[in-house]
mmCIF file of C-alpha atoms in Angstrom:
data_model
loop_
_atom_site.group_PDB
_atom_site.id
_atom_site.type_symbol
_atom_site.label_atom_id
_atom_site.label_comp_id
_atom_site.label_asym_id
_atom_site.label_seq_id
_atom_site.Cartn_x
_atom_site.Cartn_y
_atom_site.Cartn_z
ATOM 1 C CA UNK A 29 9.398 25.566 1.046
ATOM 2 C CA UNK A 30 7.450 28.704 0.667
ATOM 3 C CA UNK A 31 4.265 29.237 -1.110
ATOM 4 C CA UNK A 32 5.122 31.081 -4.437
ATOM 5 C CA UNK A 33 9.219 29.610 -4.643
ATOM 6 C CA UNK A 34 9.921 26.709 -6.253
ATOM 7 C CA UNK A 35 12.410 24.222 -5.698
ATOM 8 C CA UNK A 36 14.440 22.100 -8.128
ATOM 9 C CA UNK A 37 13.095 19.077 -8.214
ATOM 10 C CA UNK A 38 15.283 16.138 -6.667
ATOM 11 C CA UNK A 39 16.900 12.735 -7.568
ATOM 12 C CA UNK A 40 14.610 11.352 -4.388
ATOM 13 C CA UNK A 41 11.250 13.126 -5.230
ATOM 14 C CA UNK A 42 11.206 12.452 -9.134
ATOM 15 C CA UNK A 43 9.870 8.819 -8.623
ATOM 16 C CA UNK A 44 6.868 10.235 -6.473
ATOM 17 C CA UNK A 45 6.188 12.889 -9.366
ATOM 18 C CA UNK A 46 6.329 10.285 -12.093
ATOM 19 C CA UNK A 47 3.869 7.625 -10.445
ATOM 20 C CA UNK A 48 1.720 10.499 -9.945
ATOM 21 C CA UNK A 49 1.665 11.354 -13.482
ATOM 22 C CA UNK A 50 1.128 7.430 -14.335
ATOM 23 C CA UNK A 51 -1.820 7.269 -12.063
ATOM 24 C CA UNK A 52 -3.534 10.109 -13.164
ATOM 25 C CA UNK A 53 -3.469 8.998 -16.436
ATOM 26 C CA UNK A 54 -4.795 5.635 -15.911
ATOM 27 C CA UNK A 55 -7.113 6.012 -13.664
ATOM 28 C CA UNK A 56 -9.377 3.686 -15.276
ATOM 29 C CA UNK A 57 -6.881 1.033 -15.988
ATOM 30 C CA UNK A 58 -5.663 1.070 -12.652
ATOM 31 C CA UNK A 59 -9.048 0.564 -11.386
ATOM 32 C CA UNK A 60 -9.930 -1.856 -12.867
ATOM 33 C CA UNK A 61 -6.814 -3.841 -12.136
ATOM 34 C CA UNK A 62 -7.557 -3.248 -8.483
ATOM 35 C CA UNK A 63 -11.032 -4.467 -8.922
ATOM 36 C CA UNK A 64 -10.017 -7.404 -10.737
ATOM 37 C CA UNK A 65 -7.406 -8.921 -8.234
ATOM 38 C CA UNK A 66 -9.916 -8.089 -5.401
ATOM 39 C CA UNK A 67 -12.225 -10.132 -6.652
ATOM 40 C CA UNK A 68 -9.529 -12.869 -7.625
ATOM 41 C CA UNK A 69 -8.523 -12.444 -3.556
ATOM 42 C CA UNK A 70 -9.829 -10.330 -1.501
ATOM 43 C CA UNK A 71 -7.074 -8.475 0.727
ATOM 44 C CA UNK A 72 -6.147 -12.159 1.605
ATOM 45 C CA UNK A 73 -2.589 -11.263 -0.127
ATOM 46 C CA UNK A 74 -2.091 -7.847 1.115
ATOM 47 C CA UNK A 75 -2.061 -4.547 -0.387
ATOM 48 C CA UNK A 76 -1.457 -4.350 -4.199
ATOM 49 C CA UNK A 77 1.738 -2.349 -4.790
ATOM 50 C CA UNK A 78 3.434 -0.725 -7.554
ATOM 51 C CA UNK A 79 7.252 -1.231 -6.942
ATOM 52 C CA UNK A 80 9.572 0.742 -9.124
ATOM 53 C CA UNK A 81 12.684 -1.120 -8.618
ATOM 54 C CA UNK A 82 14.619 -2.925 -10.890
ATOM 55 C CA UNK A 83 11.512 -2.175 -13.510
ATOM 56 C CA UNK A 84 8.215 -0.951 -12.595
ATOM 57 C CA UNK A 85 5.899 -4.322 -11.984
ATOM 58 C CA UNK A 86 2.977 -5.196 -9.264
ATOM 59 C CA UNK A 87 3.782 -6.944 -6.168
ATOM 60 C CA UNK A 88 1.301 -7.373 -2.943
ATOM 61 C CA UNK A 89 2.303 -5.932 0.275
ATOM 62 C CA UNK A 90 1.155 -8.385 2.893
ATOM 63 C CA UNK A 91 -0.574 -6.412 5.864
ATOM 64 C CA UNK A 92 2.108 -8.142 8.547
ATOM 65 C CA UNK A 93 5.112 -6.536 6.471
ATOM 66 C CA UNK A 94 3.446 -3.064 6.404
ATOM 67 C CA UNK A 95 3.123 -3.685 10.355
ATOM 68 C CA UNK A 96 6.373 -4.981 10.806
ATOM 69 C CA UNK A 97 7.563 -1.683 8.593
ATOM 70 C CA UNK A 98 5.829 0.602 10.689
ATOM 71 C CA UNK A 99 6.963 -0.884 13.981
ATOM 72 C CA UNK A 100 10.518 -0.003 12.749
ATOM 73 C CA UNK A 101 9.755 3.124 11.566
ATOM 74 C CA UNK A 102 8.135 4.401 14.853
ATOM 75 C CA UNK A 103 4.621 4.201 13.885
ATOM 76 C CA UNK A 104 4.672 6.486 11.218
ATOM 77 C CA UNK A 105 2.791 4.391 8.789
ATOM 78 C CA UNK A 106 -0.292 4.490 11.061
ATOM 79 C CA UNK A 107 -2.229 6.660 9.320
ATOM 80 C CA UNK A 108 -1.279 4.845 6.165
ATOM 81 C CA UNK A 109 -2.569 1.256 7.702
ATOM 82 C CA UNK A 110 -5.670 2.962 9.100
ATOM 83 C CA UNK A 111 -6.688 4.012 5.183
ATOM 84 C CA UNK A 112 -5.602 0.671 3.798
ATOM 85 C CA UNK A 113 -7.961 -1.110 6.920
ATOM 86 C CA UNK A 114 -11.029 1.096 6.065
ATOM 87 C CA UNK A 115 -11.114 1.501 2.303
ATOM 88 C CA UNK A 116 -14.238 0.607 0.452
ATOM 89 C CA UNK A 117 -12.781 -1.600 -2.919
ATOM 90 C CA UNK A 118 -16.198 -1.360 -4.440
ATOM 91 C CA UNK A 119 -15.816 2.659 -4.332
ATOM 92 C CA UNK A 120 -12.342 3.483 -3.860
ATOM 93 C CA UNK A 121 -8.638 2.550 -5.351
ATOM 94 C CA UNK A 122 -6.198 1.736 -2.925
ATOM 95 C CA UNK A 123 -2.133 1.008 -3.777
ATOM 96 C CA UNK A 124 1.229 1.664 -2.383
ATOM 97 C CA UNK A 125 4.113 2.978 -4.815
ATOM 98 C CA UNK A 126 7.386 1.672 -3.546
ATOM 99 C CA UNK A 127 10.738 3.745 -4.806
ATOM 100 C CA UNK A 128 14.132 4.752 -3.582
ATOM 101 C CA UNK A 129 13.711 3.028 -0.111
ATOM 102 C CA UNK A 130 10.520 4.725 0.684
ATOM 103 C CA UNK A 131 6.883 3.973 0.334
ATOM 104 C CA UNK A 132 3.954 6.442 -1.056
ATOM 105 C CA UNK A 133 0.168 5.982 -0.570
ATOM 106 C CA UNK A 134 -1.852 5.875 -3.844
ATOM 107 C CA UNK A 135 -5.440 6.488 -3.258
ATOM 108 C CA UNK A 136 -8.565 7.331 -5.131
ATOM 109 C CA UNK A 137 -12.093 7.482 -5.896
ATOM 110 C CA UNK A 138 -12.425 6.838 -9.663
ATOM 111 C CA UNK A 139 -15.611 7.593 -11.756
ATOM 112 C CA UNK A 140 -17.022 5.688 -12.361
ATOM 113 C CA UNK A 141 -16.476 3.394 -9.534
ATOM 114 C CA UNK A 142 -14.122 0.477 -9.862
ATOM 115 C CA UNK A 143 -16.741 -2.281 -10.805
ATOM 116 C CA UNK A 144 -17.649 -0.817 -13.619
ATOM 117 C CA UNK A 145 -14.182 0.304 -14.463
ATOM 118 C CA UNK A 146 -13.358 -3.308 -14.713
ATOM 119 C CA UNK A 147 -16.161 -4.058 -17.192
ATOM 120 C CA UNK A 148 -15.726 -1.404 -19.258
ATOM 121 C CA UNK A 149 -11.798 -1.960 -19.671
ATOM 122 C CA UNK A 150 -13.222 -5.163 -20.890
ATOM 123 C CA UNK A 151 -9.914 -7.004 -20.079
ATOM 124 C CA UNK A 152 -9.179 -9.891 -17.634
ATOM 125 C CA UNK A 153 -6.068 -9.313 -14.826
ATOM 126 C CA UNK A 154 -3.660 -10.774 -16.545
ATOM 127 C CA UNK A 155 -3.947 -8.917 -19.325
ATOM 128 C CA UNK A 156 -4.305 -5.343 -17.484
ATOM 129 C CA UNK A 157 -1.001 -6.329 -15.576
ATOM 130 C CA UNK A 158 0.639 -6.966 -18.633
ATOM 131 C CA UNK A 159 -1.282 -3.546 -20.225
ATOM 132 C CA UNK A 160 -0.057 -1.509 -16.952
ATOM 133 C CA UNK A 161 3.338 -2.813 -16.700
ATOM 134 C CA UNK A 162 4.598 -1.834 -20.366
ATOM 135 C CA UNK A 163 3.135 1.191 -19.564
ATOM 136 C CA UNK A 164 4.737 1.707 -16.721
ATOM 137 C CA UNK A 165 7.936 0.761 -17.986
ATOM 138 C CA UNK A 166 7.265 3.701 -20.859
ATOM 139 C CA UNK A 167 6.019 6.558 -19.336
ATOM 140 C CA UNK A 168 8.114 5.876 -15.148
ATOM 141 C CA UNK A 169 11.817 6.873 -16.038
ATOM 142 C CA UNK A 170 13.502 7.181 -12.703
#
């Protein structure tokens, strides 16, 4: 695509739009979901994911399947496994969206940081997943 034309926007790409949309708009939520489970955890069960399919709900992505993913997809998740191995939970939000057979890295820095996100939301993680997954279910129409 060229700068300046625009393209219609397709079946395949529409997830990636609409879980950008959700993100950005609960930012703080999100954060302090991600905050919550790491403390409940660690990254002892993986990656926290957002999977879209039946209904959008949470699921963790154990490191060994994202390695056994990449190994069949050529490597091409490498730089993807690099950012999940070197995030910084206390600073930065990191999640993978799972849609239409493919996967999307969701990553950022929320302010404030995701600690305090988590305090301020003032709920515990059961109640955030239950908060974010109605919400998802809302505002996510694939």
């Amino acid at each position: 695509m060229f700068f300046g034309t625009s393209q219609t926007e397709s079946g395949d790409s529409k997830w990636r739009k609409e879980l950008d949309r959700f993100v950005k708009a609960n930012q703080p939520e999100l954060a302090a979901l991600f905050w919550g489970l790491w403390l409940e955890n660690g990254n002892s069960q993986g990656t926290i994911g957002i999977d879209l399919q039946p209904a959008p709900h949470f699921v963790y992505c154990p490191q060994d399947e994202i390695e056994k993913l990449n190994s069949r997809v050529e490597n091409r998740l490498q730089e993807i496994i690099g950012i999940i191995e070197n995030h910084k939970p206390e600073v930065e939000v990191v999640m993978i969206g799972i849609g239409k057979g493919e996967i999307k890295l969701i990553q950022f820095a929320p302010e404030p940081a995701p600690p305090v996100c988590f305090e301020q939301v003032g709920k515990d993680v059961d109640g955030l997943l239950e908060l974010l997954e109605q919400r998802m279910r809302e505002e996510i129409v694939i």
